[in-house]
Coordinates of C-alpha atoms and ligand atoms in Angstrom, one line a residue:
X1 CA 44.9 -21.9 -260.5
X2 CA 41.6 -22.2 -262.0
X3 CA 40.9 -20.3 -265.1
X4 CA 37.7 -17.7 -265.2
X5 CA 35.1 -15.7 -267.9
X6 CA 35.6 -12.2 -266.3
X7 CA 34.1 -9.2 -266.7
X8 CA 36.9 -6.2 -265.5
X9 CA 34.3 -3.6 -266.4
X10 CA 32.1 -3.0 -269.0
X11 CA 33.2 -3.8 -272.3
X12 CA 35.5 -5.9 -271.3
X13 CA 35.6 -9.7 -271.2
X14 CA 38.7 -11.4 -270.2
X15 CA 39.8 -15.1 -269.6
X16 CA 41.4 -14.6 -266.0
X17 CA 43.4 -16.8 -263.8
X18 CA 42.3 -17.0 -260.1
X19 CA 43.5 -19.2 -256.8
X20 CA 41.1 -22.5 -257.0
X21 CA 38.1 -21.5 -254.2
X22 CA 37.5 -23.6 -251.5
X23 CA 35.8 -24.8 -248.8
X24 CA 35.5 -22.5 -245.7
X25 CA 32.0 -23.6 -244.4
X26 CA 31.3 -26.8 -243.3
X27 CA 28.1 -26.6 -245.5
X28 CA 29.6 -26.0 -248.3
X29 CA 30.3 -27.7 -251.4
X30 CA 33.1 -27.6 -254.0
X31 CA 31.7 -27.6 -257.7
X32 CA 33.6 -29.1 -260.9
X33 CA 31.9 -26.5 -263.5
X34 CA 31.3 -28.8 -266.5
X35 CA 28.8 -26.5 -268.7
X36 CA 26.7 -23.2 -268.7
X37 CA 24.6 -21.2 -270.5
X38 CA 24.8 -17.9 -271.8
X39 CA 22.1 -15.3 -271.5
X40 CA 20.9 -11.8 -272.2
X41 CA 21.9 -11.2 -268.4
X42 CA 25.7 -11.9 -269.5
X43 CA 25.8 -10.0 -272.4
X44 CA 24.3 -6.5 -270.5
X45 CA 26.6 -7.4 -268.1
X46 CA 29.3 -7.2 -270.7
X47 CA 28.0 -4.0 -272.0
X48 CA 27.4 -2.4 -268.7
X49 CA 23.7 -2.4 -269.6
X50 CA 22.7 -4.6 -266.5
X51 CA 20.8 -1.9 -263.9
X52 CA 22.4 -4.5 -260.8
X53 CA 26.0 -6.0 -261.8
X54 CA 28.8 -4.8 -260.2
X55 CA 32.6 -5.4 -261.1
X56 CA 35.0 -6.8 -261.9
X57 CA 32.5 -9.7 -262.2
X58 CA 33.1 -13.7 -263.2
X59 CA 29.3 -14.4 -265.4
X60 CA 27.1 -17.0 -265.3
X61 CA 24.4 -18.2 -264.0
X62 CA 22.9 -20.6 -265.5
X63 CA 25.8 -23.6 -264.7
X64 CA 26.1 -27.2 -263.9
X65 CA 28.9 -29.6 -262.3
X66 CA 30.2 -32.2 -260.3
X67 CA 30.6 -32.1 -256.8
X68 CA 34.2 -33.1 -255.8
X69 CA 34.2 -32.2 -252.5
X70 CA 32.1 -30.8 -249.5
X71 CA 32.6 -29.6 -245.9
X72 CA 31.7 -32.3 -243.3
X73 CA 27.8 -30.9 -242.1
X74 CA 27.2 -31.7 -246.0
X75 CA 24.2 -34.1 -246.3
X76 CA 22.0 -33.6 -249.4
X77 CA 25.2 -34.3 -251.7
X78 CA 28.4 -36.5 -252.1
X79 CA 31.5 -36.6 -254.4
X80 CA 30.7 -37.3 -258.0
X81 CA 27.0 -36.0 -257.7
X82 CA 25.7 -34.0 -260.6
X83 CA 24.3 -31.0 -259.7
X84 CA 22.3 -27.9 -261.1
X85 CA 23.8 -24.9 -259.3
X86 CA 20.2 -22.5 -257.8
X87 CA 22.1 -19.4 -258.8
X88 CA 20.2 -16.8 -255.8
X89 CA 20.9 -15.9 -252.3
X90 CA 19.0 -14.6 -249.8
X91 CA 18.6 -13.0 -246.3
X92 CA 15.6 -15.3 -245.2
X93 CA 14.4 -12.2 -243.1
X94 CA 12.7 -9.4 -244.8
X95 CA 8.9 -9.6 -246.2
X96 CA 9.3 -10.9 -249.3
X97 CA 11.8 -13.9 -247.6
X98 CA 9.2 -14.5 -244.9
X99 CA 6.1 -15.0 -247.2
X100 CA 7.8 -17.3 -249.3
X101 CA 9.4 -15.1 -252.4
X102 CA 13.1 -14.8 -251.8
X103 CA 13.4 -13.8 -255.6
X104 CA 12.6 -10.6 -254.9
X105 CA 14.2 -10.6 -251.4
X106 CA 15.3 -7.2 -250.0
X107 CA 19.1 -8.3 -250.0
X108 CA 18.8 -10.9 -253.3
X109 CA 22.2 -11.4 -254.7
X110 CA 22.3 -13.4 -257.8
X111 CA 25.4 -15.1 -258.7
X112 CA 27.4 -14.0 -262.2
X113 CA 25.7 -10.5 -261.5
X114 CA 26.1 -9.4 -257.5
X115 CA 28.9 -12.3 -256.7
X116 CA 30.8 -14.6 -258.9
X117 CA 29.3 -17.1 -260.8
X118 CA 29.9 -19.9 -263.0
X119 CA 31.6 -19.5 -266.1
X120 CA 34.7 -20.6 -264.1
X121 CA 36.4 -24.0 -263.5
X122 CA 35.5 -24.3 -260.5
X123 CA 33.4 -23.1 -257.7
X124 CA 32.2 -23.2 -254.2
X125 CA 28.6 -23.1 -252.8
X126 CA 26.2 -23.9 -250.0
X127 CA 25.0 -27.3 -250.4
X128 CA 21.3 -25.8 -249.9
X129 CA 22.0 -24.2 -254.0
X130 CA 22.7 -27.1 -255.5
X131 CA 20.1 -29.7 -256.4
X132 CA 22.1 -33.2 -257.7
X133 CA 20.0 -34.7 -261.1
X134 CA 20.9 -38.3 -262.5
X135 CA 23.9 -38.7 -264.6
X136 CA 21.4 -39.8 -267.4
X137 CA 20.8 -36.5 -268.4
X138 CA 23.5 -34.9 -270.3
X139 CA 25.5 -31.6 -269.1
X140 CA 24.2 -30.0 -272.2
X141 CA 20.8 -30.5 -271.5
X142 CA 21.0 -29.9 -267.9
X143 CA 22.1 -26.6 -268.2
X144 CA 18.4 -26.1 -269.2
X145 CA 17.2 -26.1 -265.7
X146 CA 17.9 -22.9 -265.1
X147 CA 15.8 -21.5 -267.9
X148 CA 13.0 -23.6 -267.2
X149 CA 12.8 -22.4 -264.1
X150 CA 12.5 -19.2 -264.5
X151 CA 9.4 -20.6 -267.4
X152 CA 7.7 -22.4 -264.1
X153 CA 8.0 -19.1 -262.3
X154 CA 6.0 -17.0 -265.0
X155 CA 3.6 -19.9 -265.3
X156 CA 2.7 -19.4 -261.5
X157 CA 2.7 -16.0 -261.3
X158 CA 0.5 -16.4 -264.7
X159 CA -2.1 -18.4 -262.8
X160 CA -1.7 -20.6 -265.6
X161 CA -3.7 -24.1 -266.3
X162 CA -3.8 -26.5 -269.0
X163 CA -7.2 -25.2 -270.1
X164 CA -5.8 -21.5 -270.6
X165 CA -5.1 -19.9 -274.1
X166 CA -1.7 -18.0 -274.0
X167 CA -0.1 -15.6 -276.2
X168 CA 3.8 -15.4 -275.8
X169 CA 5.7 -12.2 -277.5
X170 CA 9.5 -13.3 -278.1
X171 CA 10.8 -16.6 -279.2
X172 CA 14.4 -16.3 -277.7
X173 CA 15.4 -19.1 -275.5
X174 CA 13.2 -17.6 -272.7
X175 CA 10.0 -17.2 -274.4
X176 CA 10.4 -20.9 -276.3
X177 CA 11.0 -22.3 -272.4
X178 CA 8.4 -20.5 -271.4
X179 CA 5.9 -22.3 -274.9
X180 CA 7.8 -25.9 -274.3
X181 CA 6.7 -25.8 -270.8
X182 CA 3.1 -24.3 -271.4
X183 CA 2.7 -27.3 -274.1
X184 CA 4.3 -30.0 -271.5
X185 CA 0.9 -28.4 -269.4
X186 CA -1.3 -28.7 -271.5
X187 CA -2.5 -24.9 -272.6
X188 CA -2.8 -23.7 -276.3
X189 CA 0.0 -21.2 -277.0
X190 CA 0.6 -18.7 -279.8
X191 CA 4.0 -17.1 -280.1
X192 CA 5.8 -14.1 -281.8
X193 CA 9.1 -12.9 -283.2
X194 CA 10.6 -10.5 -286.0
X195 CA 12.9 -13.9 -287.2
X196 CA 11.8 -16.9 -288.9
X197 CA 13.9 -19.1 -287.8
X198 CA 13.4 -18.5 -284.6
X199 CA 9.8 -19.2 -285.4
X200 CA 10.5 -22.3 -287.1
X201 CA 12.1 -23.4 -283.3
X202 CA 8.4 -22.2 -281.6
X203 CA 6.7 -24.7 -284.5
X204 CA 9.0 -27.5 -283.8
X205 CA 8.5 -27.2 -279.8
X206 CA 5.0 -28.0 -280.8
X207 CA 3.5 -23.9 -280.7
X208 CA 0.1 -24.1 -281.8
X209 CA 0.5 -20.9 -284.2
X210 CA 3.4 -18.4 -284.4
X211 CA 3.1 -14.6 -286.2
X212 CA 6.0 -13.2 -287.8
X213 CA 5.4 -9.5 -286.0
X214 CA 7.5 -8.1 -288.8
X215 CA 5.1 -8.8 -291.2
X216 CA 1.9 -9.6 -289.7
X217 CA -0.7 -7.8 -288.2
X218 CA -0.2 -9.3 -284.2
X219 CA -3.7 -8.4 -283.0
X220 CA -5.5 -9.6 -285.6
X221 CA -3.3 -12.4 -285.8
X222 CA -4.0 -13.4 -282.1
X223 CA -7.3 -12.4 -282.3
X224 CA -8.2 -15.0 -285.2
X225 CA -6.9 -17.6 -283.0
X226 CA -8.1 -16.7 -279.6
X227 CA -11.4 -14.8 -280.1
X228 CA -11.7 -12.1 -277.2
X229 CA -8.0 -12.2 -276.6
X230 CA -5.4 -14.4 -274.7
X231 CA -6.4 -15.4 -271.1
X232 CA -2.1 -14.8 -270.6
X233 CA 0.0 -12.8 -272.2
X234 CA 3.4 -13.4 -271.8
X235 CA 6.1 -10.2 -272.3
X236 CA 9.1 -12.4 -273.2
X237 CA 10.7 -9.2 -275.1
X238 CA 10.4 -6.6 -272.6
X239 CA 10.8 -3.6 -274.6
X240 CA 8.6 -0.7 -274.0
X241 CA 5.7 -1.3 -277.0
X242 CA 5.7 -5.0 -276.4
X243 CA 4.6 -4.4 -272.9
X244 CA 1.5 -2.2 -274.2
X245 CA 0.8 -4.8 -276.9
X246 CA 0.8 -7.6 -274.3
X247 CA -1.7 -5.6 -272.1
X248 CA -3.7 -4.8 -275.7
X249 CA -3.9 -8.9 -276.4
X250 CA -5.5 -10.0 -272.9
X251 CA -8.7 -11.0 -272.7
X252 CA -11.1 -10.0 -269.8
X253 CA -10.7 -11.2 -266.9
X254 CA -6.5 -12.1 -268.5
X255 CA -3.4 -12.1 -267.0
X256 CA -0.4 -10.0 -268.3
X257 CA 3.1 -11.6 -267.3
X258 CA 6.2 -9.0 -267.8
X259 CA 9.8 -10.3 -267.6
X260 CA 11.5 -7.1 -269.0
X261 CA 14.6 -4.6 -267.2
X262 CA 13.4 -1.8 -269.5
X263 CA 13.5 1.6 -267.8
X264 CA 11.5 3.5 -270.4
X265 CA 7.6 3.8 -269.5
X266 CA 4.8 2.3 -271.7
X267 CA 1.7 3.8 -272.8
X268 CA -1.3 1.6 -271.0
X269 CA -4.3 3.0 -270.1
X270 CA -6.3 2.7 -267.3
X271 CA -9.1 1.5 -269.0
X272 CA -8.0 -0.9 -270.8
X273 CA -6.6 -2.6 -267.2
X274 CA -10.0 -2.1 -265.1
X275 CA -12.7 -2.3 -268.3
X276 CA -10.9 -6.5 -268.3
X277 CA -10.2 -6.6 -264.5
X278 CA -6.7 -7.3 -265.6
X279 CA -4.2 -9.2 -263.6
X280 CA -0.5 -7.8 -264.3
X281 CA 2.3 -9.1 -262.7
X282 CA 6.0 -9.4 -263.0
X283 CA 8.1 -12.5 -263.3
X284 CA 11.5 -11.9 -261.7
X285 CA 13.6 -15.1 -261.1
X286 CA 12.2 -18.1 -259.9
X287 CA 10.9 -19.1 -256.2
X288 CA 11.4 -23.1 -254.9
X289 CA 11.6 -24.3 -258.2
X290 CA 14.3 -26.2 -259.1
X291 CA 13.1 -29.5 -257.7
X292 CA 10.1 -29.5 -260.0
X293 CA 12.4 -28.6 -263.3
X294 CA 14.8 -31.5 -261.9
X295 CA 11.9 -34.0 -262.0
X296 CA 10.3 -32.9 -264.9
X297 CA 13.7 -33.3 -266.7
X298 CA 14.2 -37.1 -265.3
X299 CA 10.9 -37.7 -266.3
X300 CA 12.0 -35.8 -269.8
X301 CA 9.1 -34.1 -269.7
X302 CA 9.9 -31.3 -271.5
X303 CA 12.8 -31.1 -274.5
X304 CA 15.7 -28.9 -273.0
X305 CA 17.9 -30.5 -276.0
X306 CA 16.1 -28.6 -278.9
X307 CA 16.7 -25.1 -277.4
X308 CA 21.0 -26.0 -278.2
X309 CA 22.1 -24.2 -280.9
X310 CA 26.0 -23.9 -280.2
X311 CA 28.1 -25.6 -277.6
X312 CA 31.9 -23.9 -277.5
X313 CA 34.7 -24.3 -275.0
X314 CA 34.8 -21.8 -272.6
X315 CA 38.2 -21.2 -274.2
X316 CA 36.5 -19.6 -277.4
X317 CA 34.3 -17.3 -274.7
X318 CA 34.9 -14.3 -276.6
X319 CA 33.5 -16.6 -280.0
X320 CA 30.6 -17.4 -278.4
X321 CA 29.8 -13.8 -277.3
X322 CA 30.1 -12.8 -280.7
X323 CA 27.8 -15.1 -282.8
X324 CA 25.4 -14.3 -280.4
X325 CA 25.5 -10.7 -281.1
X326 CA 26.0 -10.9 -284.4
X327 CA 23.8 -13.7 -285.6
X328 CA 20.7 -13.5 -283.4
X329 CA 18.8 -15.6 -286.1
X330 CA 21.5 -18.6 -285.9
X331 CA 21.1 -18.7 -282.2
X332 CA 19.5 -20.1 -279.2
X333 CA 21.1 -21.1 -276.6
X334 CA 24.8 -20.8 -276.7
X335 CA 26.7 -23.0 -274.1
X336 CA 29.8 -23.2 -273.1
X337 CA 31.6 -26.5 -272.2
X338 CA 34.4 -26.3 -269.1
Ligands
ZN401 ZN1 19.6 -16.5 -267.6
ZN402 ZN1 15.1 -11.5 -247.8

């Protein structure tokens, strides 16, 4: 039996024991889970505030491990390989799939949301998800990847360069993957959030200014530092007003990124979207780019370490859940260890 961080239905979290999966393709590849990361996807799971999950559902996403077997058409891999799990799957058919963006694929299932992910001892997966990293890196930091990934997805669909000024509202572990990866480029980055300490993360991951929203004035804030606007402006808190104050920050000719789920509309007008020529796009996922984030961290590129703030055993699960609802200001990211 392998043990399992399940979700029977909302509200519910559960540490479940289920038959040990394996190997029923010969492409497949069976996974030693060794850490993972929680994220705001696993807590509205939890809460039955995700608009996709279904249950009962095993979480997790964002996961690394050890290959310790695989079916014998298995190339890319071998036993003992450590390997970054690509959480998505796709048909490979429909538009989105044939021009290149399976993110957003008609059929997209994402693992720990549609199908069963990795908060579990073990698990089994094509070998085309997993991308093996060198044992150098740590499991802790590895479980990174993930997150940066979905920080080189915004920066494409941002247009962004190293020349580009770029405001970023929300300093949870997204938004700071999204600054530590904008500063790795090269651009100049302002960032925002209602708690200090979270601040004090956006300073030390080398943020070139940060606004305490609760008590600053945001536009003039921004404005001060980047006259005319931001050329990007990065919704990392996707809540209804964010999304207007992102559009308000632009510059002409800018580029609004939006990661949010929200459902409830947001006031923008018209004008202020053609008088710019503003570019506003969403940021769902991430396309083709978990070889880059694996390089980048061999290279140690960026500083996956520094986002850490708790590492539990999946044991204390429910501990875990609860610091991070209760103490959003003591957090980042909160992993668990398997
Ligand atoms: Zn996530
Ligand atoms: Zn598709």
């Amino acid at each position: 039996m392998v043990r399992a961080v399940l979700v029977p239905e909302p509200g519910k979290l559960v540490l479940a024991e289920k038959a040990v999966p394996i190997i029923r393709e010969s492409t497949e590849v069976l996974v030693r889970v060794k850490a993972g990361g929680i994220c705001g996807t696993d807590l509205h799971i939890f809460h039955g505030t995700s608009p996709v999950a279904t249950y009962p559902r095993v979480i997790g996403h964002e996961f690394v491990g050890e290959v310790v077997a695989r079916g014998r058409g298995v190339t890319r891999v071998r036993e003992g390989d450590h390997v970054v799990v690509e959480p998505i799957f796709f048909c490979g058919k429909c538009y989105p799939c044939s021009i290149g963006r399976p993110n957003v694929c008609e059929n997209l299932e994402v693992m720990g949301v549609h199908r069963d992910g990795g908060f579990q001892e073990y698990v089994v997966v094509p070998e085309r998800n997993v991308y093996p990293f060198s044992k150098d890196i740590s499991w802790e930091e590895a479980v990174l990847m993930e997150p940066f990934t979905i920080a080189l997805q915004v920066a494409d669909r941002g247009n962004i360069a190293s020349s580009d000024t770029v405001f970023i509202i929300g300093a949870g572990p997204i938004g700071l993957c999204i600054l530590a990866y904008l500063k790795y480029l090269g651009a100049q980055c302002g960032i925002s959030d209602i708690i200090p300490k979270r601040l004090e993360r956006a300073k030390n991951l080398g943020a070139d200014f940060v606004v305490h929203s609760g008590e600053e004035n945001l536009e003039r804030e921004v404005l001060r530092h980047f006259p005319g606007g931001a050329h990007v402006v990065i919704d990392a808190s996707g809540l209804p007003e964010t999304f207007a104050q992102a559009v308000q920050l632009a510059s002409r000719a800018g580029r609004v990124v939006v990661l949010g789920f929200h459902t409830a509309p947001s006031p923008i007008p018209q004008a202020s979207i053609t008088l710019r020529e503003l570019t506003i796009v969403g940021s769902r996922l991430q396309a083709h780019k978990f070889p880059q984030v694996v390089a980048l961290f061999e290279e140690r590129k960026l500083q996956p370490g520094k986002l850490v703030s708790h590492v539990f055993s999946f044991e204390r699960v429910h501990e875990a859940f609860a610091l991070l609802e209760h103490y959003p200001e003591e957090t980042c990211k909160v992993l668990l260890s398997f």
